[in-house]
Amino acid sequence: MQKPQQTMFRRFLAYYRPQMHLFAADTVAALAIAAIDLSFPVILRSLANGLFTQGSTAILQALPLIGLGLIALYTLRFICRYFVSAWGHIMGARMESRMREDLFDQYERMCFGYFDQHNSGDMMSRVVNDLFDICEAAHHVPEWVITCGIEIVGAIVILMTISAPLALAMLVVTVVFVVIMVRQNFSMRATFADNRRKIAEVNSQLQDSLSGMRVVKSFANEETERAKFRHSNDRYLDSKVAQYFAMGTYQGTCAVLTGSLFTVVVIFGGWLIAQGRMSAIDLGTFALYISLFSTPIETLVNSTETYQKAIAGFERVDEVLRTAPDVQDHPDAGELVVTRGGIEYRDVCFSYPDERADDGVEPRPVIDHLSLSIAPGETLALVGPSGGGKSTTCSLLPRFYDVVSGSIQIDGQDVRTVTQKSLRQAIGLVQQDVYLFDGTLRENIAYGRPGATDEEVREAARRANIAEFIEGLPEGYDTVVGERGSRLSGGQKQRVAIARVFLKDPKILILDEVTSALDNESEEAVQRALAELARDRTTIIIAHRLSTIKNADDIATVERGRVVERGSHEELLARNGTYARYYRMQFEG
Ligand code: ATP
């Protein structure tokens, strides 16, 4: 079996595949740079030992040719460096962008259960921050490994030919330092991973405070929010401080390596000269090679830092990419065909995923052997105590969650055997908490059917009782609604949401507490729009205010996840059960 780390590495490598041509060209350019850098001291040494000892005439005659050769060499180096810097980074940026897209697509695939358990600030942090270092790592790490590897091996070979004992002494010192530096580098990885978690906490805190700013202001709780934000920000600072201490130790060790190499060359090299086993020119060449030798070693060890940083981020991204959505289309899923719109809940049981934790305690079922059938075109009202399971019952129909046992059918088709897309296209949902996107009224209504014409948008608005209001605005349908529709009233938002559903034109409708937050006048306008919307559609309507269900054909009382009574308004009043008690509470005080 593959270790998770290996498979994650493979998934990381898979992002190179579409960029293979760039990667190959980048590698060739990097190799050329390494070869040119390595050749310079060799050229200098052969000139010093050969041509430069042959007298001034020969030197002066050869200089223009040597100059031209060097210019050609360094022009090639410039072209290669330009390619590596520009196109190498572009390759990394493309990979980063692809990962970001994949992560977003994965979030789009996730279901309600996932979003119940994950904070949106943390999710944003994964999409934005965690991928920041990918571009650098994806491009530089392979380039550094190749060029530095060649430079180090090349330098060792050349140094061995000049003086094997001195080269071996340098090698021993280097190996000792590399072992120390690699160990330090791994301990830095923990600090990078901690950094990611802490900045995600800052994002989550920020997101929570900013989204709830109206509540913060209304309670004058700015100080509490500041304290909460400072707490997470300070934790991030502590994590960064720990990271920089680790980095300081590491960078210090790098500096000691270079110093040690110079010391070894001067002391041991001096001793070799004194013994007559080495010339002063060779010692100079050795000194030139020290930086050509120690710089790639530092770069190589640094590359593990860049890699660790990127991988700490990719790990968090990969964690999401590896998560299979709770609700998925069956491989043989077909399209839902709604002929009449009949709905049947058969002995359905359900509990929320977080309540199904394996702590040995049997979770309390939120829906407990619920059976319910709704005839085509019928409007069924669900009433009952808060927390009784009405909204959950409705959420199971479009498969926002899957039933634990039992089944739900639409026109005889189990909702788990059809595609989620066709299922959700057939169901229109209007809730109390309307979400409008920060765009124009036209865009928000057209969300119900992307590509709808202006005429269709206007018609939907008219049927939702909002056209008059919109047309009275200075910018009409081009009015920007603000974040979450903050520039509209509750009733107006509801009617925009209803207009959306008119455009969608589904056969089945779920109306979840649509009017409970509205005053009587708004409720009246929304009620008329809803009555029009529900016509000829199978409708489930959840309402606490019993006045809002006067148009229902049938009423079912849901209590502790079960349907405890069902019938018309008069039948239920006569039965004198939960519904009758509710009714008396609301209308007779
Ligand atoms: P209300 O009339 O107050 O809206 P309801 O009858 O619609 O209530 P549900 O919203 O279906 O009731 O909730 C049923 C139970 O499931 C409650 O105990 C609630 O705490 C729990 N619950 C609801 N949503 C979730 C969720 N996303 N995750 C975990 N538990 C949940």
Coordinates of C-alpha atoms and ligand atoms in Angstrom, one line a residue:
M1 CA 0.0 0.0 0.0
Q2 CA 1.3 3.5 -0.8
K3 CA 2.0 5.8 2.0
P4 CA -0.4 8.9 2.0
Q5 CA 2.7 11.1 1.7
Q6 CA 3.8 9.3 -1.5
T7 CA 0.4 9.5 -3.1
M8 CA 0.1 13.2 -2.2
F9 CA 3.5 13.8 -3.9
R10 CA 2.2 11.9 -6.9
R11 CA -0.9 14.1 -7.0
F12 CA 1.4 17.1 -6.8
L13 CA 3.5 15.8 -9.7
A14 CA 0.4 15.2 -11.8
Y15 CA 0.1 19.0 -12.1
Y16 CA 3.3 19.1 -14.1
R17 CA 1.8 16.9 -16.9
P18 CA 0.0 19.7 -18.9
Q19 CA 3.2 21.9 -18.6
M20 CA 5.6 19.2 -19.7
H21 CA 6.9 21.1 -22.8
L22 CA 7.6 24.2 -20.6
F23 CA 9.2 22.1 -17.9
A24 CA 11.5 20.4 -20.5
A25 CA 12.6 23.7 -22.0
D26 CA 13.1 25.2 -18.5
T27 CA 15.3 22.3 -17.5
V28 CA 17.4 22.6 -20.7
A29 CA 17.9 26.3 -20.0
A30 CA 18.8 25.6 -16.4
L31 CA 21.3 23.0 -17.4
A32 CA 22.9 25.4 -19.9
I33 CA 23.3 28.0 -17.0
A34 CA 24.9 25.4 -14.8
A35 CA 27.3 24.4 -17.5
I36 CA 28.3 28.0 -18.3
D37 CA 28.8 28.8 -14.6
L38 CA 31.0 25.7 -14.1
S39 CA 33.1 26.5 -17.2
F40 CA 34.3 29.9 -16.1
P41 CA 36.9 28.9 -13.4
V42 CA 38.1 26.1 -15.8
I43 CA 38.6 28.6 -18.6
L44 CA 40.4 31.0 -16.3
R45 CA 42.7 28.2 -14.9
S46 CA 43.6 27.0 -18.4
L47 CA 44.3 30.5 -19.5
A48 CA 46.4 31.2 -16.4
N49 CA 48.4 28.0 -16.9
G50 CA 48.6 28.2 -20.7
L51 CA 48.1 31.3 -22.8
F52 CA 48.9 33.8 -20.1
T53 CA 52.4 32.3 -19.7
Q54 CA 53.2 32.7 -23.4
G55 CA 54.2 36.4 -23.5
S56 CA 52.4 39.7 -24.2
T57 CA 52.2 39.3 -28.1
A58 CA 50.4 36.0 -28.0
I59 CA 48.1 37.2 -25.2
L60 CA 47.1 40.4 -27.0
Q61 CA 46.5 38.5 -30.3
A62 CA 44.2 36.1 -28.5
L63 CA 42.3 38.5 -26.3
P64 CA 39.7 39.7 -29.0
L65 CA 38.8 36.1 -29.7
I66 CA 38.6 35.3 -26.0
G67 CA 36.4 38.4 -25.5
L68 CA 34.0 37.3 -28.3
G69 CA 33.8 33.8 -26.9
L70 CA 33.0 35.1 -23.5
I71 CA 30.4 37.5 -24.9
A72 CA 28.7 34.7 -26.8
L73 CA 28.8 32.5 -23.7
Y74 CA 27.2 35.2 -21.5
T75 CA 24.6 36.2 -24.1
L76 CA 23.5 32.5 -24.1
R77 CA 23.5 32.6 -20.3
F78 CA 21.3 35.8 -20.4
I79 CA 18.8 34.2 -22.8
C80 CA 18.6 31.0 -20.6
R81 CA 18.3 33.1 -17.4
Y82 CA 15.5 35.1 -19.0
F83 CA 13.7 32.0 -20.1
V84 CA 14.0 30.3 -16.7
S85 CA 12.9 33.4 -14.8
A86 CA 9.9 34.3 -17.0
W87 CA 8.6 31.0 -18.4
G88 CA 9.6 28.9 -15.4
H89 CA 7.5 31.2 -13.1
I90 CA 4.7 31.2 -15.6
M91 CA 4.7 27.4 -15.5
G92 CA 4.5 27.5 -11.7
A93 CA 1.7 30.1 -11.8
R94 CA -0.3 28.0 -14.2
M95 CA 0.0 25.0 -11.9
E96 CA -1.1 27.1 -9.0
S97 CA -4.0 28.4 -10.9
R98 CA -5.0 24.9 -11.9
M99 CA -4.9 23.7 -8.3
R100 CA -7.0 26.7 -7.2
E101 CA -9.6 25.8 -9.9
D102 CA -9.6 22.2 -8.9
L103 CA -10.1 23.2 -5.3
F104 CA -13.0 25.5 -6.1
D105 CA -14.6 22.8 -8.3
Q106 CA -14.3 20.4 -5.4
Y107 CA -16.0 22.9 -3.1
E108 CA -18.8 23.1 -5.7
R109 CA -19.2 19.3 -5.5
M110 CA -19.4 19.2 -1.7
C111 CA -22.7 18.9 -0.1
F112 CA -24.5 20.5 2.8
G113 CA -23.0 18.2 5.4
Y114 CA -19.5 19.4 4.4
F115 CA -20.4 23.1 4.7
D116 CA -22.2 22.5 8.0
Q117 CA -18.8 21.4 9.4
H118 CA -16.4 23.7 7.7
N119 CA -15.8 27.4 8.2
S120 CA -15.9 29.5 5.1
G121 CA -12.9 31.6 6.3
D122 CA -10.9 28.4 6.5
M123 CA -12.1 27.3 3.1
M124 CA -11.1 30.7 1.6
S125 CA -7.7 30.4 3.2
R126 CA -7.1 27.1 1.5
V127 CA -8.0 28.5 -1.9
V128 CA -6.1 31.8 -1.5
N129 CA -3.2 31.6 1.0
D130 CA -2.3 27.9 1.0
L131 CA -1.4 27.9 -2.7
F132 CA 0.8 31.0 -2.5
D133 CA 4.1 29.1 -2.4
I134 CA 3.2 26.5 -5.0
C135 CA 4.3 28.7 -7.9
E136 CA 7.8 29.2 -6.5
A137 CA 8.2 25.6 -5.4
A138 CA 6.8 24.1 -8.6
H139 CA 9.2 26.1 -10.7
H140 CA 12.4 26.5 -8.6
V141 CA 12.7 23.1 -6.8
P142 CA 13.2 20.9 -9.9
E143 CA 15.4 23.7 -11.4
W144 CA 17.5 24.0 -8.3
V145 CA 17.8 20.2 -7.9
I146 CA 19.1 19.8 -11.5
T147 CA 21.4 22.8 -11.7
C148 CA 22.8 22.6 -8.2
G149 CA 23.2 18.8 -8.5
I150 CA 25.3 19.3 -11.7
E151 CA 27.3 22.2 -10.2
I152 CA 28.1 20.3 -7.0
V153 CA 29.1 17.1 -8.9
G154 CA 31.0 19.1 -11.5
A155 CA 32.8 21.1 -8.9
I156 CA 33.8 18.0 -7.0
V157 CA 35.1 16.3 -10.2
I158 CA 37.1 19.4 -11.2
L159 CA 38.4 19.9 -7.6
M160 CA 39.5 16.2 -7.4
T161 CA 41.6 16.7 -10.5
I162 CA 43.3 19.7 -9.0
S163 CA 43.9 18.3 -5.5
A164 CA 42.2 15.2 -4.3
P165 CA 43.2 15.5 -0.6
L166 CA 41.8 19.1 -0.4
A167 CA 38.7 18.2 -2.3
L168 CA 38.0 15.2 0.0
A169 CA 38.5 17.4 3.1
M170 CA 36.0 19.9 1.7
L171 CA 33.6 17.0 1.0
V172 CA 33.7 15.7 4.6
V173 CA 33.0 19.1 6.0
T174 CA 30.1 19.6 3.6
V175 CA 28.5 16.2 4.3
V176 CA 28.5 16.9 8.1
F177 CA 26.8 20.3 7.5
V178 CA 24.3 19.1 5.0
V179 CA 23.1 16.4 7.5
I180 CA 22.7 19.1 10.2
M181 CA 20.9 21.5 7.7
V182 CA 18.5 18.9 6.4
R183 CA 17.5 18.0 10.0
Q184 CA 16.9 21.7 10.8
N185 CA 14.9 22.0 7.6
F186 CA 12.5 19.3 8.6
S187 CA 11.9 20.9 11.9
M188 CA 11.0 24.1 10.0
R189 CA 8.2 22.2 8.2
A190 CA 6.3 21.9 11.4
T191 CA 6.4 25.7 11.8
F192 CA 5.2 26.2 8.2
A193 CA 2.2 23.8 8.7
D194 CA 1.4 25.6 12.0
N195 CA 1.6 29.0 10.1
R196 CA -1.1 27.7 7.6
R197 CA -3.4 26.7 10.3
K198 CA -3.0 30.0 12.2
I199 CA -3.6 32.2 9.1
A200 CA -6.7 30.1 8.4
E201 CA -7.9 30.9 11.9
V202 CA -7.3 34.6 11.3
N203 CA -9.3 34.3 8.1
S204 CA -12.1 32.5 9.8
Q205 CA -12.3 35.0 12.6
L206 CA -12.2 37.9 10.1
Q207 CA -14.9 36.4 8.0
D208 CA -17.1 35.7 11.0
S209 CA -16.7 39.3 12.4
L210 CA -17.2 41.0 9.1
S211 CA -20.3 39.0 8.1
G212 CA -21.8 39.6 11.5
M213 CA -20.9 43.3 11.6
R214 CA -24.6 44.3 11.8
V215 CA -25.1 42.2 14.9
V216 CA -21.7 43.4 16.3
K217 CA -22.9 47.0 15.9
S218 CA -26.3 46.4 17.3
F219 CA -24.9 44.9 20.5
A220 CA -22.1 47.5 20.5
N221 CA -19.7 44.6 20.9
E222 CA -16.8 46.0 18.8
E223 CA -14.5 45.5 21.8
T224 CA -15.3 41.8 22.0
E225 CA -14.7 41.3 18.3
R226 CA -11.4 43.2 18.5
A227 CA -10.3 41.0 21.4
K228 CA -11.3 37.8 19.4
F229 CA -9.5 39.1 16.3
R230 CA -6.4 40.0 18.4
H231 CA -6.3 36.6 19.9
S232 CA -6.1 34.8 16.6
N233 CA -3.8 37.4 15.1
D234 CA -1.4 37.1 18.1
R235 CA -1.4 33.3 17.7
Y236 CA -0.5 33.8 14.1
L237 CA 2.3 36.2 15.1
D238 CA 3.6 33.6 17.7
S239 CA 3.6 31.0 14.9
K240 CA 5.6 33.3 12.6
V241 CA 8.1 34.1 15.4
A242 CA 8.7 30.4 15.9
Q243 CA 9.2 30.0 12.1
Y244 CA 11.7 32.9 12.0
F245 CA 13.7 31.5 14.9
A246 CA 13.9 28.2 13.1
M247 CA 14.9 30.0 9.9
G248 CA 17.5 32.1 11.7
T249 CA 19.2 28.9 13.1
Y250 CA 19.2 27.4 9.6
Q251 CA 20.5 30.5 7.8
G252 CA 23.3 30.8 10.5
T253 CA 24.3 27.2 9.8
C254 CA 24.6 28.0 6.1
A255 CA 26.9 30.8 6.8
V256 CA 29.1 28.6 9.1
L257 CA 29.4 26.1 6.2
T258 CA 30.9 28.7 3.8
G259 CA 33.2 29.9 6.6
S260 CA 34.3 26.4 7.4
L261 CA 35.1 25.6 3.7
F262 CA 37.2 28.8 3.4
T263 CA 39.1 27.9 6.6
V264 CA 39.7 24.3 5.4
V265 CA 41.0 25.5 2.0
V266 CA 43.3 28.2 3.5
I267 CA 44.7 26.0 6.3
F268 CA 44.8 22.6 4.6
G269 CA 45.7 24.2 1.2
G270 CA 48.5 26.2 2.8
W271 CA 49.9 23.0 4.4
L272 CA 49.7 21.2 1.0
I273 CA 51.6 24.2 -0.7
A274 CA 54.2 24.0 2.1
Q275 CA 54.6 20.3 1.4
G276 CA 55.0 21.1 -2.3
R277 CA 51.9 19.1 -3.2
M278 CA 50.0 22.1 -4.6
S279 CA 50.6 25.4 -6.5
A280 CA 49.4 28.8 -5.4
I281 CA 47.3 29.1 -8.6
D282 CA 45.6 25.8 -7.8
L283 CA 44.8 27.1 -4.3
G284 CA 43.3 30.3 -6.0
T285 CA 41.1 28.1 -8.3
F286 CA 40.0 26.2 -5.2
A287 CA 38.9 29.4 -3.5
L288 CA 37.0 30.4 -6.6
Y289 CA 35.2 27.0 -6.5
I290 CA 34.2 27.4 -2.9
S291 CA 31.4 29.7 -3.7
L292 CA 30.5 27.6 -6.8
F293 CA 30.3 24.7 -4.4
S294 CA 28.8 26.2 -1.3
T295 CA 26.2 28.3 -3.1
P296 CA 24.5 25.3 -4.8
I297 CA 24.6 23.4 -1.5
E298 CA 22.8 26.3 0.3
T299 CA 20.4 26.7 -2.6
L300 CA 19.7 23.0 -2.5
V301 CA 19.0 22.9 1.2
N302 CA 17.0 26.1 0.8
S303 CA 15.0 24.4 -1.9
T304 CA 13.8 21.9 0.8
E305 CA 12.5 25.0 2.7
T306 CA 10.6 26.2 -0.3
Y307 CA 9.3 22.7 -0.9
Q308 CA 8.3 22.3 2.7
K309 CA 6.4 25.6 2.6
A310 CA 4.6 24.6 -0.6
I311 CA 3.9 21.1 0.5
A312 CA 2.5 22.3 3.9
G313 CA 0.0 24.3 1.9
F314 CA -0.7 21.6 -0.7
E315 CA -1.3 19.1 2.1
R316 CA -4.3 21.2 3.2
V317 CA -5.5 21.6 -0.3
D318 CA -5.1 17.9 -1.0
E319 CA -7.1 17.1 2.1
V320 CA -10.1 18.7 0.5
L321 CA -9.4 17.3 -2.9
R322 CA -9.3 13.8 -1.4
T323 CA -12.7 14.2 0.4
A324 CA -15.4 12.4 -1.4
P325 CA -18.7 14.3 -1.3
D326 CA -21.4 12.6 1.0
V327 CA -24.0 12.8 -1.7
Q328 CA -22.9 11.6 -5.2
D329 CA -24.6 10.6 -8.4
H330 CA -25.0 6.8 -8.8
P331 CA -22.8 5.6 -11.8
D332 CA -26.0 4.6 -13.5
A333 CA -28.0 7.6 -12.5
G334 CA -30.5 8.8 -15.1
E335 CA -32.4 12.0 -15.6
L336 CA -35.4 12.6 -13.3
V337 CA -38.6 12.6 -15.4
V338 CA -41.3 14.5 -13.6
T339 CA -44.6 13.6 -15.2
R340 CA -47.2 14.6 -12.5
G341 CA -45.1 15.6 -9.5
G342 CA -46.2 13.1 -6.9
I343 CA -43.9 12.7 -3.8
E344 CA -43.6 9.7 -1.5
Y345 CA -41.5 9.5 1.7
R346 CA -41.3 5.8 2.7
D347 CA -40.2 5.0 6.2
V348 CA -37.4 7.6 6.1
C349 CA -34.8 7.8 8.9
F350 CA -32.1 10.4 9.1
S351 CA -29.6 11.9 11.5
Y352 CA -27.0 14.6 10.8
P353 CA -23.5 13.3 10.0
D354 CA -21.9 15.0 13.0
E355 CA -24.4 13.3 15.2
R356 CA -23.4 9.9 13.7
A357 CA -20.0 10.2 15.4
D358 CA -18.6 6.8 16.4
D359 CA -18.6 7.4 20.2
G360 CA -20.7 4.4 20.8
V361 CA -23.8 6.4 21.6
E362 CA -26.7 5.8 19.2
P363 CA -27.5 9.2 17.7
R364 CA -31.0 10.6 18.2
P365 CA -32.7 10.3 14.8
V366 CA -33.8 13.7 13.5
I367 CA -36.2 11.9 11.1
D368 CA -37.7 8.8 12.6
H369 CA -39.5 6.4 10.3
L370 CA -41.3 9.2 8.6
S371 CA -43.8 8.3 5.9
L372 CA -45.6 10.9 3.8
S373 CA -47.2 11.1 0.4
I374 CA -48.1 14.2 -1.4
A375 CA -50.3 14.0 -4.4
P376 CA -49.4 15.7 -7.7
G377 CA -50.3 19.4 -7.6
E378 CA -51.2 19.2 -3.9
T379 CA -50.0 21.9 -1.4
L380 CA -49.1 20.2 1.8
A381 CA -48.3 22.3 4.9
L382 CA -45.9 21.0 7.5
V383 CA -46.4 22.4 11.0
G384 CA -45.1 21.4 14.3
P385 CA -42.8 22.4 17.2
S386 CA -39.4 24.0 16.5
G387 CA -36.7 21.4 15.9
G388 CA -39.3 18.8 15.1
G389 CA -37.7 18.1 11.7
K390 CA -39.8 20.0 9.1
S391 CA -36.8 21.7 7.4
T392 CA -34.8 18.5 7.5
T393 CA -37.7 16.6 5.9
C394 CA -37.6 19.1 3.0
S395 CA -33.8 19.0 2.7
L396 CA -33.9 15.3 2.0
L397 CA -36.0 15.7 -1.1
P398 CA -33.4 17.5 -3.3
R399 CA -30.7 15.3 -1.6
F400 CA -29.0 18.1 0.3
Y401 CA -28.5 15.1 2.6
D402 CA -29.1 11.4 1.9
V403 CA -31.6 9.4 4.0
V404 CA -30.0 6.9 6.3
S405 CA -32.8 4.4 5.6
G406 CA -36.1 4.3 3.8
S407 CA -36.5 6.1 0.5
I408 CA -38.0 9.2 -1.2
Q409 CA -39.6 8.9 -4.6
I410 CA -40.8 11.5 -7.1
D411 CA -43.2 10.0 -9.6
G412 CA -42.0 6.5 -8.6
Q413 CA -38.3 7.3 -9.1
D414 CA -36.0 7.1 -6.0
V415 CA -34.2 10.4 -5.7
R416 CA -30.9 8.5 -5.2
T417 CA -31.2 6.9 -8.7
V418 CA -31.4 10.1 -10.6
T419 CA -28.7 12.8 -11.2
Q420 CA -28.6 15.6 -8.7
K421 CA -28.7 18.2 -11.4
S422 CA -32.0 16.9 -12.9
L423 CA -33.4 16.5 -9.4
R424 CA -32.6 20.0 -8.3
Q425 CA -33.8 21.5 -11.6
A426 CA -37.2 20.0 -10.8
I427 CA -37.4 21.5 -7.3
G428 CA -37.8 25.2 -6.5
L429 CA -36.8 26.3 -3.0
V430 CA -37.7 29.6 -1.3
Q431 CA -36.4 30.0 2.2
Q432 CA -36.7 32.6 5.0
D433 CA -33.0 33.5 4.7
V434 CA -32.7 34.7 1.1
Y435 CA -29.3 34.9 -0.4
L436 CA -28.8 37.5 -3.1
F437 CA -25.5 37.9 -4.9
D438 CA -23.8 41.3 -5.0
G439 CA -25.0 42.1 -8.5
T440 CA -28.0 43.8 -10.2
L441 CA -31.6 42.9 -9.7
R442 CA -31.7 41.5 -13.3
E443 CA -28.7 39.2 -12.6
N444 CA -30.3 38.0 -9.3
I445 CA -33.6 37.2 -10.9
A446 CA -32.0 35.6 -14.0
Y447 CA -30.0 33.3 -11.6
G448 CA -33.2 31.1 -11.7
R449 CA -32.5 30.4 -15.4
P450 CA -29.1 31.6 -16.7
G451 CA -29.6 33.0 -20.2
A452 CA -33.1 34.2 -19.6
T453 CA -34.1 37.2 -21.8
D454 CA -34.9 40.6 -20.3
E455 CA -38.6 40.0 -21.2
E456 CA -38.6 36.7 -19.2
V457 CA -37.0 38.4 -16.3
R458 CA -39.6 41.2 -16.3
E459 CA -42.4 38.6 -16.6
A460 CA -41.0 36.7 -13.6
A461 CA -40.8 39.9 -11.6
R462 CA -44.4 40.8 -12.5
R463 CA -45.6 37.4 -11.3
A464 CA -43.6 37.7 -8.1
N465 CA -45.3 41.1 -7.4
I466 CA -41.9 43.0 -7.5
A467 CA -42.0 44.5 -11.0
E468 CA -43.7 47.7 -9.9
F469 CA -41.1 48.3 -7.2
I470 CA -38.2 47.6 -9.5
E471 CA -39.5 49.7 -12.4
G472 CA -39.9 52.6 -9.9
L473 CA -36.2 52.6 -9.0
P474 CA -34.0 55.1 -10.9
E475 CA -31.9 52.3 -12.3
G476 CA -34.6 49.7 -12.6
Y477 CA -33.4 46.2 -13.2
D478 CA -29.8 47.5 -13.2
T479 CA -30.0 48.5 -9.5
V480 CA -27.2 46.8 -7.6
V481 CA -28.6 45.0 -4.5
G482 CA -25.5 45.1 -2.3
E483 CA -23.8 42.2 -0.5
R484 CA -26.5 39.7 0.4
G485 CA -29.1 42.1 -1.0
S486 CA -28.5 44.6 1.9
R487 CA -30.1 47.5 0.0
L488 CA -33.5 45.7 -0.2
S489 CA -36.1 45.1 2.5
G490 CA -36.9 41.6 3.7
G491 CA -40.1 41.4 1.7
Q492 CA -38.4 42.7 -1.4
K493 CA -35.7 40.1 -1.1
Q494 CA -38.3 37.4 -0.7
R495 CA -40.1 38.5 -3.9
V496 CA -36.8 38.6 -5.9
A497 CA -36.2 35.0 -4.6
I498 CA -39.7 34.1 -5.8
A499 CA -39.2 35.7 -9.2
R500 CA -36.1 33.5 -9.5
V501 CA -38.2 30.4 -8.9
F502 CA -40.8 31.6 -11.4
L503 CA -38.1 31.7 -14.0
K504 CA -36.8 28.3 -13.0
D505 CA -40.3 27.0 -13.4
P506 CA -40.0 23.7 -11.4
K507 CA -42.7 21.1 -11.0
I508 CA -42.1 20.9 -7.2
L509 CA -41.9 23.7 -4.7
I510 CA -40.5 23.9 -1.2
L511 CA -41.4 27.1 0.7
D512 CA -39.6 27.1 4.1
E513 CA -40.8 29.7 6.5
V514 CA -40.9 32.2 3.7
T515 CA -43.0 34.9 5.4
S516 CA -42.2 34.4 9.0
A517 CA -39.9 37.4 9.2
L518 CA -42.2 39.8 7.4
D519 CA -44.7 42.3 8.6
N520 CA -48.4 42.0 7.7
E521 CA -48.2 44.2 4.6
S522 CA -45.1 42.6 3.2
E523 CA -46.5 39.2 4.0
E524 CA -49.6 40.0 2.1
A525 CA -47.6 40.9 -1.1
V526 CA -45.4 37.8 -0.7
Q527 CA -48.4 35.6 0.0
R528 CA -50.0 36.7 -3.3
A529 CA -46.8 35.9 -5.1
L530 CA -46.5 32.5 -3.4
A531 CA -50.1 31.6 -4.2
E532 CA -49.4 32.3 -7.9
L533 CA -46.2 30.4 -7.7
A534 CA -47.7 27.3 -6.1
R535 CA -50.5 27.0 -8.7
D536 CA -50.2 23.7 -10.6
R537 CA -47.1 22.7 -8.7
T538 CA -46.7 20.1 -5.9
T539 CA -45.8 22.2 -3.0
I540 CA -44.5 21.6 0.5
I541 CA -44.9 24.7 2.7
I542 CA -43.4 25.0 6.2
A543 CA -44.9 27.7 8.3
H544 CA -45.0 28.7 12.0
R545 CA -47.7 31.3 11.3
L546 CA -50.8 29.3 10.6
S547 CA -52.3 32.2 8.7
T548 CA -49.7 31.5 5.9
I549 CA -51.1 28.0 5.2
K550 CA -54.7 28.9 4.6
N551 CA -54.2 27.9 0.9
A552 CA -52.9 24.4 1.8
D553 CA -54.9 21.4 0.7
D554 CA -53.7 19.3 3.5
I555 CA -51.7 19.8 6.8
A556 CA -49.3 17.4 8.4
T557 CA -47.9 17.9 11.9
V558 CA -44.3 16.8 12.3
E559 CA -43.1 16.2 15.8
R560 CA -39.8 14.5 16.8
G561 CA -39.1 13.5 13.2
R562 CA -42.5 11.8 12.6
V563 CA -45.8 12.8 11.1
V564 CA -48.1 12.6 14.1
E565 CA -51.3 13.8 12.5
R566 CA -52.6 14.7 9.0
G567 CA -55.7 16.1 7.6
S568 CA -57.5 19.3 6.5
H569 CA -57.7 22.3 8.8
E570 CA -61.2 21.3 10.0
E571 CA -60.3 17.7 10.6
L572 CA -57.2 18.5 12.6
L573 CA -59.1 21.1 14.7
A574 CA -61.8 18.4 15.4
R575 CA -59.1 15.9 16.4
N576 CA -57.9 18.4 19.1
G577 CA -54.2 17.3 18.9
T578 CA -51.0 19.3 18.4
Y579 CA -52.4 21.3 15.5
A580 CA -55.5 22.4 17.4
R581 CA -53.3 23.4 20.3
Y582 CA -51.1 25.5 18.0
Y583 CA -54.1 27.0 16.4
R584 CA -55.6 28.0 19.7
M585 CA -52.3 29.5 20.9
Q586 CA -52.0 31.7 17.8
F587 CA -55.6 32.8 17.3
E588 CA -57.2 32.6 20.7
G589 CA -54.2 33.6 22.8
Ligands
ATP1 P1 -37.9 25.1 13.0 O1 -39.3 25.1 12.9 O2 -37.4 25.7 14.2 O3 -37.2 25.6 11.8 P2 -37.7 22.4 12.2 O4 -38.9 21.6 12.5 O5 -37.6 22.8 10.8 O6 -37.5 23.6 13.2 P3 -35.1 21.2 11.7 O7 -34.5 22.5 11.3 O8 -35.4 20.2 10.7 O9 -36.4 21.5 12.5 O10 -34.2 20.6 12.8 C1 -34.4 19.3 13.4 C2 -33.2 18.9 14.3 O11 -32.1 18.8 13.6 C3 -32.9 20.0 15.4 O12 -32.7 19.3 16.6 C4 -31.7 20.7 14.9 O13 -30.9 21.0 16.0 C5 -31.0 19.6 14.1 N1 -30.3 20.2 12.9 C6 -30.9 20.9 12.0 N2 -30.0 21.3 11.0 C7 -28.8 20.6 11.4 C8 -27.5 20.6 10.8 N3 -27.2 21.2 9.7 N4 -26.6 19.8 11.5 C9 -26.9 19.2 12.6 N5 -28.1 19.2 13.2 C10 -29.0 19.9 12.6

